[in-house]
Short mmCIF file of C-alpha atoms in Angstrom, two decimals:
data_model
loop_
_atom_site.label_atom_id
_atom_site.label_comp_id
_atom_site.label_asym_id
_atom_site.label_seq_id
_atom_site.Cartn_x
_atom_site.Cartn_y
_atom_site.Cartn_z
CA GLU M 1 44.26 149.68 94.04
CA VAL M 2 47.54 151.83 93.81
CA LEU M 3 47.05 155.34 94.87
CA LEU M 4 49.67 158.03 94.55
CA LEU M 5 48.91 161.28 96.21
CA GLU M 6 51.15 164.30 95.66
CA SER M 7 51.27 167.52 97.76
CA GLY M 8 53.32 170.41 98.54
CA GLY M 9 53.42 172.25 95.65
CA GLY M 10 52.70 176.22 95.36
CA LEU M 11 53.89 179.52 94.16
CA VAL M 12 57.72 180.13 95.14
CA GLN M 13 60.08 182.89 94.11
CA PRO M 14 63.19 182.21 92.27
CA GLY M 15 65.94 180.89 94.51
CA GLY M 16 63.54 179.55 96.87
CA SER M 17 62.92 175.94 98.13
CA LEU M 18 59.75 173.59 98.26
CA ARG M 19 59.32 169.90 99.35
CA LEU M 20 57.06 167.60 97.71
CA SER M 21 55.43 164.46 98.95
CA CYS M 22 53.94 161.53 97.56
CA ALA M 23 51.89 159.23 99.77
CA ALA M 24 51.53 155.84 98.48
CA SER M 25 48.99 153.19 99.12
CA GLY M 26 47.46 149.85 97.73
CA PHE M 27 50.92 148.35 97.28
CA THR M 28 54.12 147.15 99.14
CA PHE M 29 55.90 150.64 98.80
CA ARG M 30 59.35 149.46 100.10
CA ASN M 31 59.57 146.99 97.22
CA TYR M 32 59.52 149.42 94.42
CA VAL M 33 61.60 152.12 92.87
CA MET M 34 59.96 155.38 92.66
CA ASN M 35 60.18 158.43 90.33
CA TRP M 36 59.41 161.99 90.07
CA VAL M 37 58.33 163.14 86.58
CA ARG M 38 57.37 166.80 85.60
CA GLN M 39 55.35 168.48 82.79
CA ALA M 40 55.84 172.23 82.21
CA PRO M 41 52.66 173.85 81.11
CA GLY M 42 51.61 172.79 77.61
CA LYS M 43 54.84 170.67 77.17
CA GLY M 44 56.02 167.01 77.27
CA LEU M 45 57.06 164.64 80.14
CA GLU M 46 60.43 164.97 81.79
CA TRP M 47 61.92 162.61 84.20
CA VAL M 48 63.33 164.22 86.98
CA SER M 49 64.64 161.57 89.66
CA SER M 50 64.48 157.94 90.82
CA ILE M 51 65.15 156.28 94.08
CA SER M 52 65.68 152.63 94.86
CA ASN M 53 63.36 150.63 96.97
CA SER M 54 65.77 150.97 99.96
CA GLY M 55 66.70 154.53 99.26
CA GLY M 56 70.38 153.52 98.78
CA SER M 57 70.64 154.54 95.11
CA ARG M 58 69.36 158.02 93.80
CA ASN M 59 69.71 159.38 90.29
CA TYR M 60 68.66 162.72 88.83
CA ALA M 61 68.33 164.58 85.47
CA ASP M 62 71.22 166.99 84.56
CA SER M 63 68.62 169.81 84.76
CA VAL M 64 68.09 169.45 88.71
CA LYS M 65 71.33 167.63 89.81
CA GLY M 66 72.69 169.47 92.83
CA ARG M 67 69.56 171.35 93.33
CA PHE M 68 66.92 168.71 93.96
CA SER M 69 67.15 165.78 96.33
CA ILE M 70 64.92 162.68 96.45
CA SER M 71 64.22 160.84 99.46
CA ARG M 72 61.78 158.23 100.88
CA ASP M 73 60.42 156.94 104.26
CA ASN M 74 59.32 153.44 103.69
CA SER M 75 57.74 153.36 107.34
CA LYS M 76 55.52 155.97 106.13
CA ASN M 77 54.99 154.97 102.62
CA THR M 78 55.97 158.33 101.26
CA LEU M 79 58.25 159.79 98.73
CA TYR M 80 59.67 163.20 98.80
CA LEU M 81 61.44 165.64 96.44
CA GLN M 82 63.32 168.49 98.00
CA MET M 83 63.77 171.28 95.70
CA ASN M 84 66.24 174.32 96.26
CA SER M 85 67.40 177.13 94.08
CA LEU M 86 64.41 177.09 92.04
CA ARG M 87 64.31 178.43 88.80
CA ALA M 88 61.36 179.77 86.49
CA GLU M 89 62.06 176.73 84.33
CA ASP M 90 61.25 174.32 86.94
CA THR M 91 57.70 175.64 86.93
CA ALA M 92 55.71 172.38 86.05
CA LEU M 93 53.34 169.89 87.37
CA TYR M 94 55.26 167.15 89.21
CA TYR M 95 54.22 163.58 89.23
CA CYS M 96 55.10 160.75 91.37
CA ALA M 97 55.23 157.57 89.40
CA LYS M 98 55.73 153.97 90.53
CA ASP M 99 58.15 151.56 88.62
CA ARG M 100 56.58 148.50 87.30
CA SER M 101 59.42 146.34 88.50
CA GLY M 102 60.60 145.65 92.22
CA ILE M 103 64.32 145.61 91.25
CA SER M 104 66.44 148.14 92.61
CA GLU M 105 66.82 150.56 89.73
CA THR M 106 64.50 152.19 87.51
CA THR M 107 63.16 150.19 84.44
CA ALA M 108 61.56 153.36 83.07
CA GLU M 109 58.41 151.42 83.06
CA PHE M 110 55.95 153.64 85.30
CA ASP M 111 52.84 151.69 85.74
CA SER M 112 51.09 154.05 88.29
CA TRP M 113 51.04 157.87 88.41
CA GLY M 114 49.71 160.56 90.86
CA GLN M 115 47.54 163.33 89.77
CA GLY M 116 50.46 165.74 90.01
CA THR M 117 51.19 168.76 92.37
CA LEU M 118 51.78 172.17 90.52
CA VAL M 119 55.02 174.10 91.33
CA THR M 120 55.13 177.74 90.05
CA VAL M 121 58.38 179.52 90.29
CA SER M 122 57.78 183.35 89.80
CA SER M 123 58.65 186.61 91.44
CA SER K 1 71.97 162.26 77.57
CA SER K 2 70.20 160.46 74.92
CA GLU K 3 67.03 161.60 72.95
CA LEU K 4 64.03 160.05 71.80
CA THR K 5 62.34 161.74 68.66
CA GLN K 6 58.49 161.41 67.96
CA ASP K 7 56.49 163.22 65.22
CA PRO K 8 54.54 166.08 67.15
CA ALA K 9 51.18 165.11 65.45
CA VAL K 10 49.51 162.54 63.78
CA SER K 11 45.96 161.93 62.49
CA VAL K 12 43.90 158.87 61.89
CA ALA K 13 40.39 158.18 60.55
CA LEU K 14 38.08 156.58 62.91
CA GLY K 15 38.31 152.73 62.70
CA GLN K 16 41.60 152.87 60.69
CA THR K 17 45.08 151.92 61.90
CA VAL K 18 47.89 154.33 62.98
CA ARG K 19 51.47 153.75 63.83
CA ILE K 20 53.22 156.23 66.29
CA THR K 21 56.97 155.96 66.02
CA CYS K 22 59.70 156.80 68.53
CA GLN K 23 63.54 156.98 67.50
CA GLY K 24 66.75 157.03 69.49
CA ASP K 25 69.93 155.38 70.13
CA SER K 26 68.65 154.05 73.49
CA LEU K 27 66.23 151.87 71.49
CA LYS K 28 69.09 149.85 70.32
CA THR K 29 69.56 148.41 73.72
CA TYR K 30 66.31 149.12 75.67
CA TYR K 31 62.68 148.42 74.73
CA ALA K 32 60.46 151.64 74.64
CA THR K 33 57.54 152.13 77.15
CA TRP K 34 54.45 153.79 76.04
CA TYR K 35 51.98 156.19 77.59
CA GLN K 36 48.77 157.84 76.67
CA GLN K 37 47.73 161.14 78.27
CA LYS K 38 44.50 162.79 77.73
CA PRO K 39 44.09 166.61 78.47
CA GLY K 40 44.07 167.29 82.32
CA GLN K 41 44.90 163.63 83.28
CA ALA K 42 47.99 161.85 84.24
CA PRO K 43 49.80 159.52 81.97
CA VAL K 44 48.76 155.99 81.69
CA LEU K 45 51.03 153.18 80.70
CA VAL K 46 49.68 151.49 77.62
CA PHE K 47 52.61 149.09 76.41
CA TYR K 48 55.95 147.97 77.82
CA GLY K 49 58.71 145.55 77.18
CA ARG K 50 58.85 143.35 73.91
CA ASN K 51 55.23 142.63 73.89
CA ASN K 52 53.48 143.57 77.11
CA ARG K 53 50.00 145.37 77.46
CA PRO K 54 48.82 146.25 81.13
CA SER K 55 45.67 144.92 82.33
CA GLY K 56 42.70 147.00 81.04
CA ILE K 57 44.47 148.34 77.98
CA PRO K 58 42.50 147.38 74.86
CA ASP K 59 44.22 144.74 72.54
CA ARG K 60 44.04 147.22 69.70
CA PHE K 61 47.35 148.64 71.18
CA SER K 62 50.42 146.78 70.29
CA GLY K 63 54.12 147.64 70.16
CA SER K 64 57.17 146.71 68.06
CA SER K 65 60.72 147.61 67.67
CA SER K 66 63.44 147.53 64.88
CA GLY K 67 66.81 148.95 65.31
CA ASN K 68 66.60 152.37 66.89
CA THR K 69 62.92 152.79 66.06
CA ALA K 70 60.05 151.65 68.34
CA SER K 71 56.31 151.79 67.31
CA LEU K 72 53.16 151.85 68.89
CA THR K 73 50.33 150.79 66.55
CA ILE K 74 46.61 151.17 67.25
CA THR K 75 44.50 149.03 65.09
CA GLY K 76 40.90 150.40 64.54
CA ALA K 77 41.49 153.65 66.46
CA GLN K 78 38.55 155.03 68.40
CA ALA K 79 37.45 158.29 69.43
CA GLU K 80 38.60 157.78 72.84
CA ASP K 81 42.10 157.17 71.57
CA GLU K 82 42.64 160.62 70.90
CA ALA K 83 45.26 161.96 73.14
CA ALA K 84 49.05 162.62 73.41
CA TYR K 85 51.44 159.59 73.37
CA TYR K 86 54.86 159.43 75.07
CA CYS K 87 57.64 156.95 74.57
CA ASN K 88 60.37 156.53 77.15
CA SER K 89 63.46 154.32 77.78
CA ARG K 90 66.55 153.86 80.05
CA ASP K 91 69.31 156.09 78.86
CA THR K 92 72.18 154.39 77.43
CA SER K 93 74.38 157.43 77.53
CA ALA K 94 74.20 157.54 81.44
CA ASN K 95 72.94 154.48 83.20
CA HIS K 96 70.03 154.66 85.60
CA LEU K 97 68.66 157.65 83.89
CA VAL K 98 65.53 157.90 81.92
CA VAL K 99 64.67 159.77 78.66
CA PHE K 100 61.23 160.64 77.33
CA GLY K 101 60.12 161.58 73.63
CA GLY K 102 58.67 164.78 72.99
CA GLY K 103 55.26 163.25 72.70
CA THR K 104 52.83 162.85 69.62
CA THR K 105 49.38 164.24 69.62
CA LEU K 106 46.79 161.87 67.97
CA THR K 107 43.71 163.21 66.49
CA VAL K 108 40.99 160.78 65.43
CA LEU K 109 39.03 162.16 62.48
#
Protein backbone atom coordinates (compact mmCIF):
# COMPACT_ATOMS: atom_id res chain seq x y z
CA GLU A 1 0.00 0.00 0.00
CA VAL A 2 1.33 3.42 -0.97
CA LEU A 3 1.68 5.76 1.99
CA LEU A 4 2.67 9.41 1.88
CA LEU A 5 3.09 11.21 5.19
CA GLU A 6 3.67 14.95 5.15
CA SER A 7 5.12 16.89 8.06
CA GLY A 8 6.72 20.23 8.84
CA GLY A 9 3.74 22.55 8.58
CA GLY A 10 2.93 25.18 11.17
CA LEU A 11 2.44 28.85 11.90
CA VAL A 12 5.07 31.18 10.47
CA GLN A 13 5.31 34.95 10.14
CA PRO A 14 5.30 36.65 6.75
CA GLY A 15 8.80 36.56 5.30
CA GLY A 16 9.66 33.43 7.24
CA SER A 17 10.69 29.96 6.11
CA LEU A 18 9.52 26.38 6.55
CA ARG A 19 10.65 23.03 5.22
CA LEU A 20 8.03 20.42 4.50
CA SER A 21 8.81 16.72 4.30
CA CYS A 22 6.93 13.82 2.78
CA ALA A 23 7.93 10.30 3.83
CA ALA A 24 7.00 7.71 1.22
CA SER A 25 6.53 3.97 1.53
CA GLY A 26 4.87 1.10 -0.29
CA PHE A 27 6.45 1.76 -3.69
CA THR A 28 9.88 2.23 -5.30
CA PHE A 29 10.22 5.94 -4.55
CA ARG A 30 13.26 6.53 -6.78
CA ASN A 31 11.28 5.47 -9.86
CA TYR A 32 8.58 8.12 -9.72
CA VAL A 33 8.11 11.84 -10.29
CA MET A 34 6.77 13.51 -7.17
CA ASN A 35 4.71 16.65 -6.71
CA TRP A 36 3.50 19.19 -4.19
CA VAL A 37 -0.07 20.44 -4.49
CA ARG A 38 -1.67 22.95 -2.13
CA GLN A 39 -5.19 23.93 -1.18
CA ALA A 40 -5.99 27.22 0.51
CA PRO A 41 -8.80 27.06 3.07
CA GLY A 42 -12.12 26.63 1.28
CA LYS A 43 -10.47 26.87 -2.14
CA GLY A 44 -9.45 24.57 -4.97
CA LEU A 45 -6.30 22.62 -5.72
CA GLU A 46 -3.17 24.37 -6.97
CA TRP A 47 -0.12 22.55 -8.31
CA VAL A 48 3.04 23.91 -6.69
CA SER A 49 6.03 21.93 -7.89
CA SER A 50 7.30 18.67 -9.35
CA ILE A 51 10.63 16.86 -9.34
CA SER A 52 11.84 14.10 -11.63
CA ASN A 53 12.68 10.68 -10.27
CA SER A 54 16.41 11.46 -10.17
CA GLY A 55 15.96 15.01 -8.90
CA GLY A 56 17.61 16.44 -11.97
CA SER A 57 14.53 18.24 -13.26
CA ARG A 58 12.45 20.56 -11.09
CA ASN A 59 9.50 22.71 -12.04
CA TYR A 60 7.49 25.34 -10.20
CA ALA A 61 4.26 27.27 -10.47
CA ASP A 62 4.80 30.95 -11.22
CA SER A 63 3.30 31.82 -7.83
CA VAL A 64 6.19 30.18 -5.95
CA LYS A 65 9.09 30.35 -8.40
CA GLY A 66 12.18 31.85 -6.80
CA ARG A 67 10.84 31.34 -3.26
CA PHE A 68 10.22 27.58 -3.01
CA SER A 69 12.65 24.75 -3.72
CA ILE A 70 11.71 21.11 -4.19
CA SER A 71 14.17 18.30 -3.51
CA ARG A 72 14.26 14.61 -2.72
CA ASP A 73 16.46 12.07 -0.99
CA ASN A 74 15.95 8.73 -2.69
CA SER A 75 18.05 6.97 -0.05
CA LYS A 76 15.53 8.10 2.57
CA ASN A 77 12.39 7.85 0.41
CA THR A 78 11.61 11.44 1.30
CA LEU A 79 10.41 14.47 -0.65
CA TYR A 80 10.99 18.01 0.56
CA LEU A 81 9.71 21.51 -0.06
CA GLN A 82 11.79 24.41 1.20
CA MET A 83 9.59 27.48 1.44
CA ASN A 84 11.19 30.90 1.86
CA SER A 85 9.85 34.46 1.87
CA LEU A 86 6.44 33.15 2.84
CA ARG A 87 3.38 35.28 2.23
CA ALA A 88 -0.14 35.24 3.61
CA GLU A 89 -1.36 33.82 0.30
CA ASP A 90 0.83 30.75 0.81
CA THR A 91 -1.47 29.69 3.66
CA ALA A 92 -2.78 26.29 2.62
CA LEU A 93 -2.86 22.57 3.20
CA TYR A 94 0.15 21.17 1.34
CA TYR A 95 -0.20 17.72 -0.19
CA CYS A 96 2.51 15.43 -1.44
CA ALA A 97 1.33 13.54 -4.54
CA LYS A 98 2.87 10.65 -6.44
CA ASP A 99 2.83 10.67 -10.24
CA ARG A 100 1.14 7.63 -11.76
CA SER A 101 3.86 7.15 -14.30
CA GLY A 102 7.52 6.43 -13.78
CA ILE A 103 8.84 8.65 -16.57
CA SER A 104 11.11 11.58 -15.87
CA GLU A 105 8.57 14.39 -16.01
CA THR A 106 5.15 14.86 -14.51
CA THR A 107 2.16 13.36 -16.31
CA ALA A 108 -0.28 15.42 -14.19
CA GLU A 109 -1.80 12.07 -13.16
CA PHE A 110 -1.48 11.88 -9.39
CA ASP A 111 -2.49 8.45 -8.18
CA SER A 112 -1.61 8.72 -4.50
CA TRP A 113 -1.87 11.62 -2.10
CA GLY A 114 -0.88 12.20 1.49
CA GLN A 115 -3.24 13.73 4.03
CA GLY A 116 -1.49 17.09 3.89
CA THR A 117 0.30 19.39 6.28
CA LEU A 118 -1.11 22.82 7.11
CA VAL A 119 0.97 25.94 6.62
CA THR A 120 -0.35 29.16 8.09
CA VAL A 121 1.42 32.43 7.32
CA SER A 122 0.31 35.13 9.69
CA SER A 123 1.69 37.74 12.05
CA SER B 1 -0.09 29.64 -17.91
CA SER B 2 -3.16 27.86 -19.28
CA GLU B 3 -6.48 27.74 -17.47
CA LEU B 4 -9.05 25.02 -16.97
CA THR B 5 -12.65 26.10 -16.40
CA GLN B 6 -15.24 24.10 -14.46
CA ASP B 7 -18.79 24.91 -13.42
CA PRO B 8 -18.70 25.70 -9.69
CA ALA B 9 -21.68 23.54 -8.79
CA VAL B 10 -23.80 20.79 -10.32
CA SER B 11 -26.63 18.73 -8.87
CA VAL B 12 -28.11 15.38 -9.83
CA ALA B 13 -31.01 13.29 -8.60
CA LEU B 14 -30.10 10.02 -6.97
CA GLY B 15 -29.64 7.34 -9.59
CA GLN B 16 -29.53 9.74 -12.51
CA THR B 17 -26.65 10.60 -14.81
CA VAL B 18 -24.54 13.70 -14.47
CA ARG B 19 -21.77 15.15 -16.60
CA ILE B 20 -19.08 17.38 -15.13
CA THR B 21 -17.12 19.38 -17.67
CA CYS B 22 -13.68 20.95 -17.89
CA GLN B 23 -12.65 23.39 -20.62
CA GLY B 24 -9.28 24.70 -21.63
CA ASP B 25 -6.80 25.01 -24.45
CA SER B 26 -4.44 22.46 -22.90
CA LEU B 27 -7.14 19.81 -23.42
CA LYS B 28 -6.64 20.04 -27.17
CA THR B 29 -3.24 18.42 -26.55
CA TYR B 30 -3.50 16.53 -23.27
CA TYR B 31 -6.16 14.36 -21.71
CA ALA B 32 -7.75 15.59 -18.52
CA THR B 33 -7.27 13.77 -15.25
CA TRP B 34 -10.11 13.73 -12.74
CA TYR B 35 -10.07 13.70 -8.94
CA GLN B 36 -12.78 13.37 -6.32
CA GLN B 37 -12.39 15.14 -3.00
CA LYS B 38 -14.75 14.69 -0.08
CA PRO B 39 -14.76 17.19 2.82
CA GLY B 40 -11.76 16.78 5.08
CA GLN B 41 -10.12 14.19 2.84
CA ALA B 42 -7.32 14.14 0.31
CA PRO B 43 -8.19 14.00 -3.39
CA VAL B 44 -8.62 10.61 -5.03
CA LEU B 45 -7.82 9.84 -8.67
CA VAL B 46 -10.99 8.64 -10.42
CA PHE B 47 -10.23 8.81 -14.15
CA TYR B 48 -7.25 9.49 -16.38
CA GLY B 49 -6.05 9.31 -19.93
CA ARG B 50 -8.24 8.32 -22.84
CA ASN B 51 -10.19 5.68 -20.95
CA ASN B 52 -8.65 4.63 -17.65
CA ARG B 53 -10.22 4.09 -14.27
CA PRO B 54 -7.98 3.20 -11.31
CA SER B 55 -8.57 -0.01 -9.48
CA GLY B 56 -11.35 0.36 -6.93
CA ILE B 57 -13.18 3.18 -8.73
CA PRO B 58 -16.74 2.12 -9.66
CA ASP B 59 -17.46 1.70 -13.35
CA ARG B 60 -20.22 4.30 -13.14
CA PHE B 61 -17.39 6.83 -13.52
CA SER B 62 -16.31 7.43 -17.11
CA GLY B 63 -14.49 10.11 -19.04
CA SER B 64 -14.55 11.58 -22.51
CA SER B 65 -12.97 14.37 -24.46
CA SER B 66 -13.78 16.51 -27.49
CA GLY B 67 -11.78 19.47 -28.68
CA ASN B 68 -11.02 21.68 -25.71
CA THR B 69 -13.57 20.06 -23.42
CA ALA B 70 -13.23 17.02 -21.18
CA SER B 71 -16.09 15.44 -19.30
CA LEU B 72 -16.47 13.14 -16.33
CA THR B 73 -19.77 11.27 -16.40
CA ILE B 74 -21.33 9.52 -13.45
CA THR B 75 -23.99 7.08 -14.63
CA GLY B 76 -26.40 6.32 -11.82
CA ALA B 77 -25.09 8.76 -9.22
CA GLN B 78 -24.99 7.52 -5.65
CA ALA B 79 -25.18 9.46 -2.42
CA GLU B 80 -21.50 8.70 -1.79
CA ASP B 81 -20.57 10.49 -5.03
CA GLU B 82 -21.40 13.84 -3.44
CA ALA B 83 -18.04 15.60 -3.46
CA ALA B 84 -15.89 18.17 -5.20
CA TYR B 85 -14.45 17.10 -8.54
CA TYR B 86 -11.31 18.59 -10.01
CA CYS B 87 -9.77 18.23 -13.44
CA ASN B 88 -6.14 18.84 -14.30
CA SER B 89 -3.75 18.43 -17.20
CA ARG B 90 -0.30 19.29 -18.40
CA ASP B 91 0.06 22.95 -19.28
CA THR B 92 0.69 23.56 -22.98
CA SER B 93 1.71 27.17 -22.48
CA ALA B 94 4.68 26.09 -20.38
CA ASN B 95 5.87 22.52 -20.65
CA HIS B 96 6.47 20.43 -17.54
CA LEU B 97 3.88 22.42 -15.62
CA VAL B 98 0.46 21.39 -14.39
CA VAL B 99 -2.84 23.24 -14.30
CA PHE B 100 -5.97 22.47 -12.23
CA GLY B 101 -9.55 23.47 -12.82
CA GLY B 102 -11.34 25.39 -10.12
CA GLY B 103 -13.45 22.39 -9.12
CA THR B 104 -17.11 21.41 -9.33
CA THR B 105 -19.15 20.66 -6.23
CA LEU B 106 -21.56 17.85 -6.96
CA THR B 107 -24.75 17.59 -4.92
CA VAL B 108 -26.76 14.37 -5.09
CA LEU B 109 -30.42 15.13 -4.38
